[in-house]
PDB file of C-alpha atoms in Angstrom:
ATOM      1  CA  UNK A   1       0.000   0.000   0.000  1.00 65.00           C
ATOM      2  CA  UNK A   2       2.950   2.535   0.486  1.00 61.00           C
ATOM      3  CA  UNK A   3       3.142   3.476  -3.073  1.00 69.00           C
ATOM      4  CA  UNK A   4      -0.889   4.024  -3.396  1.00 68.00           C
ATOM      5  CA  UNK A   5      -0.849   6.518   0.221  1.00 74.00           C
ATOM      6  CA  UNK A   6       2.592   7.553  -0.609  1.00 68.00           C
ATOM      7  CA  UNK A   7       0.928   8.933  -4.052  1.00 75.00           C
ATOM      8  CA  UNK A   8      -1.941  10.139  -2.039  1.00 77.00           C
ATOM      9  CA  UNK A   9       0.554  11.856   0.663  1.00 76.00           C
ATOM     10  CA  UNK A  10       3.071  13.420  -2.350  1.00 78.00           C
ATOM     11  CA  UNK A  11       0.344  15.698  -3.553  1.00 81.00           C
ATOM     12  CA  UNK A  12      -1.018  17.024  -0.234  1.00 83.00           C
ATOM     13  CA  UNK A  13       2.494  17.519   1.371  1.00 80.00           C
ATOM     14  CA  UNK A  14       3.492  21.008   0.193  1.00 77.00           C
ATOM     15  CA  UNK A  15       2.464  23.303   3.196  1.00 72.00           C
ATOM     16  CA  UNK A  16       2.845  26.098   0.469  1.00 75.00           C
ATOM     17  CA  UNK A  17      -0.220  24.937  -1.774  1.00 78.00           C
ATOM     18  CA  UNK A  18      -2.493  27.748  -1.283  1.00 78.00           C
ATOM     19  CA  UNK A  19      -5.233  27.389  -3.950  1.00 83.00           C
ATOM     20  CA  UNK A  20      -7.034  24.270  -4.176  1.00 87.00           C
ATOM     21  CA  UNK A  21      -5.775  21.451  -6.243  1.00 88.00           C
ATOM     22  CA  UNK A  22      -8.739  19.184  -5.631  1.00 91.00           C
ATOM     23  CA  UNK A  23     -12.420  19.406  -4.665  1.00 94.00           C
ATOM     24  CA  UNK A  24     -13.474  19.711  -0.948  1.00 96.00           C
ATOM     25  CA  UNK A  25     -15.534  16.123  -1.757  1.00 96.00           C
ATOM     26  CA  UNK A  26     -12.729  14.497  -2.661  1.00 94.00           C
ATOM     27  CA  UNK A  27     -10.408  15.026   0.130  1.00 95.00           C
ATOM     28  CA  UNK A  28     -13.448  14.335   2.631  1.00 97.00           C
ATOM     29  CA  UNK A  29     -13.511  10.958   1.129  1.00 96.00           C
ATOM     30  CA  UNK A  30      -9.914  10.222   0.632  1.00 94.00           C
ATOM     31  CA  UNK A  31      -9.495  10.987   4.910  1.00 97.00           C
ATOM     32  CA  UNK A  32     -12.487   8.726   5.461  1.00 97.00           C
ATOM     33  CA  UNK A  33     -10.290   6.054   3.393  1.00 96.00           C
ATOM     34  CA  UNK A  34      -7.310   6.710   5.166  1.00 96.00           C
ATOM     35  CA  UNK A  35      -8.473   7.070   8.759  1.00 98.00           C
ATOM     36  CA  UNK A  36     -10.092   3.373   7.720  1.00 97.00           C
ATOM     37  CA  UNK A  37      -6.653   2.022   6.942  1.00 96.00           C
ATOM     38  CA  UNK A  38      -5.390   3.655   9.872  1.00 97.00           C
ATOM     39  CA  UNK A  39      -8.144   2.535  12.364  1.00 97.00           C
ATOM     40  CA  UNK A  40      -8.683  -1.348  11.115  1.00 97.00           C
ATOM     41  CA  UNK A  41      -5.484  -2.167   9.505  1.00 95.00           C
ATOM     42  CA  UNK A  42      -3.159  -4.773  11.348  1.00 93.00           C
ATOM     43  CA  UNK A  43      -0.009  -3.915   9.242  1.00 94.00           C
ATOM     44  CA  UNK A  44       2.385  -1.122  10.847  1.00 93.00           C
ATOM     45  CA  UNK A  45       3.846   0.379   7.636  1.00 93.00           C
ATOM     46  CA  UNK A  46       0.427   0.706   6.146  1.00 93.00           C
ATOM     47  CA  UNK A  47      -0.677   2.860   9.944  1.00 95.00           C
ATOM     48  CA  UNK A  48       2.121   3.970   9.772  1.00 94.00           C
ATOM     49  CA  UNK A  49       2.029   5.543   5.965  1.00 93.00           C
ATOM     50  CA  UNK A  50      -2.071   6.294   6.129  1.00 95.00           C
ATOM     51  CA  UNK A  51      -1.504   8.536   9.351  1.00 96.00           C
ATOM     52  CA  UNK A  52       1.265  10.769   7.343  1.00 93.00           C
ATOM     53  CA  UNK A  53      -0.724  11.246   4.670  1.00 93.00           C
ATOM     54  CA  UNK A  54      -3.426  12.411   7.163  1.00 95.00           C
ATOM     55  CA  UNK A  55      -1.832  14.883   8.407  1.00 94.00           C
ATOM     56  CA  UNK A  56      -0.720  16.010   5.330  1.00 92.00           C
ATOM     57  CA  UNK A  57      -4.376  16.070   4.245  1.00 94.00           C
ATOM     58  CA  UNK A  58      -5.458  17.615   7.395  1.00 95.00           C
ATOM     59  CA  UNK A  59      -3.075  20.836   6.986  1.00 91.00           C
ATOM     60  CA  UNK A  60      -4.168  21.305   3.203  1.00 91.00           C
ATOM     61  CA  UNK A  61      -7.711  21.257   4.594  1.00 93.00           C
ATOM     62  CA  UNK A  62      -7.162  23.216   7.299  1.00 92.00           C
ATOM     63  CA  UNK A  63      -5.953  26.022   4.582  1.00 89.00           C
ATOM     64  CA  UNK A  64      -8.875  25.509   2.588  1.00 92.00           C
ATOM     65  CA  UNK A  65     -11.538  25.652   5.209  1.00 95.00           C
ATOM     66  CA  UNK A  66     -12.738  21.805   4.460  1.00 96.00           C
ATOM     67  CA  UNK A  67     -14.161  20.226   7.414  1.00 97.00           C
ATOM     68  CA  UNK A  68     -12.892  16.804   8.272  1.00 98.00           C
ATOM     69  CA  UNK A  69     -14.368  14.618  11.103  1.00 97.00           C
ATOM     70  CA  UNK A  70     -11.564  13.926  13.653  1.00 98.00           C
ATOM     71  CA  UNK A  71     -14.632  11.732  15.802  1.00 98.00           C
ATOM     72  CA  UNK A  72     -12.661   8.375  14.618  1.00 98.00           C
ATOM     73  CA  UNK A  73      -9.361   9.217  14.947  1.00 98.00           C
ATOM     74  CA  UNK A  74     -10.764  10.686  18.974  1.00 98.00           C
ATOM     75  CA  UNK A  75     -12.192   7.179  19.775  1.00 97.00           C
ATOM     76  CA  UNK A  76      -8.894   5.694  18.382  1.00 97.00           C
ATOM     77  CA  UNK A  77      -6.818   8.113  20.543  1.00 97.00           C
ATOM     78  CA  UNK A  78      -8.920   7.419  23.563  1.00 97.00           C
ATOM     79  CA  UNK A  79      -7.759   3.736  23.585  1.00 96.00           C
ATOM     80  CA  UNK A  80      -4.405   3.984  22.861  1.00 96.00           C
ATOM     81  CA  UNK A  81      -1.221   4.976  24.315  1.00 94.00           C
ATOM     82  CA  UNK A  82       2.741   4.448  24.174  1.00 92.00           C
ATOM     83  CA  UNK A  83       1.771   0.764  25.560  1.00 92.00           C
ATOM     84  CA  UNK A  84      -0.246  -0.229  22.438  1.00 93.00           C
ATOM     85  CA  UNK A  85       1.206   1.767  19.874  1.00 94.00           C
ATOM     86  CA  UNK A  86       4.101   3.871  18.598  1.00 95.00           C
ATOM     87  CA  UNK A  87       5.211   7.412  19.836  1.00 95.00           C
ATOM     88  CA  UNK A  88       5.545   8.519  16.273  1.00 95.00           C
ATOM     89  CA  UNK A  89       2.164   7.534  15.388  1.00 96.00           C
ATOM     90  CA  UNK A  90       0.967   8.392  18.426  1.00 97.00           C
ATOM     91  CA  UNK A  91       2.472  12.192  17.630  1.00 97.00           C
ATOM     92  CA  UNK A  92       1.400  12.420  14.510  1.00 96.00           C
ATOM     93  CA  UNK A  93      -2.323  11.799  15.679  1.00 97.00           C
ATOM     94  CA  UNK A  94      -2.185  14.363  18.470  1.00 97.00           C
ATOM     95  CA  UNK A  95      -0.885  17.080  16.001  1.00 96.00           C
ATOM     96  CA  UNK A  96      -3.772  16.516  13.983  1.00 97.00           C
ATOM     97  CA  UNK A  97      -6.489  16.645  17.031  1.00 97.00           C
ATOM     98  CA  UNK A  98      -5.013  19.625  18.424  1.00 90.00           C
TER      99      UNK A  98
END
Protein backbone atom coordinates (compact mmCIF):
# COMPACT_ATOMS: atom_id res chain seq x y z
CA UNK A 1 0.00 0.00 0.00
CA UNK A 2 2.95 2.53 0.49
CA UNK A 3 3.14 3.48 -3.07
CA UNK A 4 -0.89 4.02 -3.40
CA UNK A 5 -0.85 6.52 0.22
CA UNK A 6 2.59 7.55 -0.61
CA UNK A 7 0.93 8.93 -4.05
CA UNK A 8 -1.94 10.14 -2.04
CA UNK A 9 0.55 11.86 0.66
CA UNK A 10 3.07 13.42 -2.35
CA UNK A 11 0.34 15.70 -3.55
CA UNK A 12 -1.02 17.02 -0.23
CA UNK A 13 2.49 17.52 1.37
CA UNK A 14 3.49 21.01 0.19
CA UNK A 15 2.46 23.30 3.20
CA UNK A 16 2.84 26.10 0.47
CA UNK A 17 -0.22 24.94 -1.77
CA UNK A 18 -2.49 27.75 -1.28
CA UNK A 19 -5.23 27.39 -3.95
CA UNK A 20 -7.03 24.27 -4.18
CA UNK A 21 -5.77 21.45 -6.24
CA UNK A 22 -8.74 19.18 -5.63
CA UNK A 23 -12.42 19.41 -4.67
CA UNK A 24 -13.47 19.71 -0.95
CA UNK A 25 -15.53 16.12 -1.76
CA UNK A 26 -12.73 14.50 -2.66
CA UNK A 27 -10.41 15.03 0.13
CA UNK A 28 -13.45 14.34 2.63
CA UNK A 29 -13.51 10.96 1.13
CA UNK A 30 -9.91 10.22 0.63
CA UNK A 31 -9.50 10.99 4.91
CA UNK A 32 -12.49 8.73 5.46
CA UNK A 33 -10.29 6.05 3.39
CA UNK A 34 -7.31 6.71 5.17
CA UNK A 35 -8.47 7.07 8.76
CA UNK A 36 -10.09 3.37 7.72
CA UNK A 37 -6.65 2.02 6.94
CA UNK A 38 -5.39 3.65 9.87
CA UNK A 39 -8.14 2.53 12.36
CA UNK A 40 -8.68 -1.35 11.12
CA UNK A 41 -5.48 -2.17 9.51
CA UNK A 42 -3.16 -4.77 11.35
CA UNK A 43 -0.01 -3.92 9.24
CA UNK A 44 2.38 -1.12 10.85
CA UNK A 45 3.85 0.38 7.64
CA UNK A 46 0.43 0.71 6.15
CA UNK A 47 -0.68 2.86 9.94
CA UNK A 48 2.12 3.97 9.77
CA UNK A 49 2.03 5.54 5.97
CA UNK A 50 -2.07 6.29 6.13
CA UNK A 51 -1.50 8.54 9.35
CA UNK A 52 1.27 10.77 7.34
CA UNK A 53 -0.72 11.25 4.67
CA UNK A 54 -3.43 12.41 7.16
CA UNK A 55 -1.83 14.88 8.41
CA UNK A 56 -0.72 16.01 5.33
CA UNK A 57 -4.38 16.07 4.24
CA UNK A 58 -5.46 17.61 7.39
CA UNK A 59 -3.08 20.84 6.99
CA UNK A 60 -4.17 21.30 3.20
CA UNK A 61 -7.71 21.26 4.59
CA UNK A 62 -7.16 23.22 7.30
CA UNK A 63 -5.95 26.02 4.58
CA UNK A 64 -8.87 25.51 2.59
CA UNK A 65 -11.54 25.65 5.21
CA UNK A 66 -12.74 21.80 4.46
CA UNK A 67 -14.16 20.23 7.41
CA UNK A 68 -12.89 16.80 8.27
CA UNK A 69 -14.37 14.62 11.10
CA UNK A 70 -11.56 13.93 13.65
CA UNK A 71 -14.63 11.73 15.80
CA UNK A 72 -12.66 8.38 14.62
CA UNK A 73 -9.36 9.22 14.95
CA UNK A 74 -10.76 10.69 18.97
CA UNK A 75 -12.19 7.18 19.77
CA UNK A 76 -8.89 5.69 18.38
CA UNK A 77 -6.82 8.11 20.54
CA UNK A 78 -8.92 7.42 23.56
CA UNK A 79 -7.76 3.74 23.58
CA UNK A 80 -4.41 3.98 22.86
CA UNK A 81 -1.22 4.98 24.32
CA UNK A 82 2.74 4.45 24.17
CA UNK A 83 1.77 0.76 25.56
CA UNK A 84 -0.25 -0.23 22.44
CA UNK A 85 1.21 1.77 19.87
CA UNK A 86 4.10 3.87 18.60
CA UNK A 87 5.21 7.41 19.84
CA UNK A 88 5.55 8.52 16.27
CA UNK A 89 2.16 7.53 15.39
CA UNK A 90 0.97 8.39 18.43
CA UNK A 91 2.47 12.19 17.63
CA UNK A 92 1.40 12.42 14.51
CA UNK A 93 -2.32 11.80 15.68
CA UNK A 94 -2.19 14.36 18.47
CA UNK A 95 -0.88 17.08 16.00
CA UNK A 96 -3.77 16.52 13.98
CA UNK A 97 -6.49 16.65 17.03
CA UNK A 98 -5.01 19.63 18.42
Amino acid sequence: MYELIGSIRDVFSSPYISTSIVSPNLVKELWILLTKVFIYSDIYDNKFDAIFAMDDIYLYSRGQNIKLCLKDLEKWREKHNKNNTTEEILECVDDILI
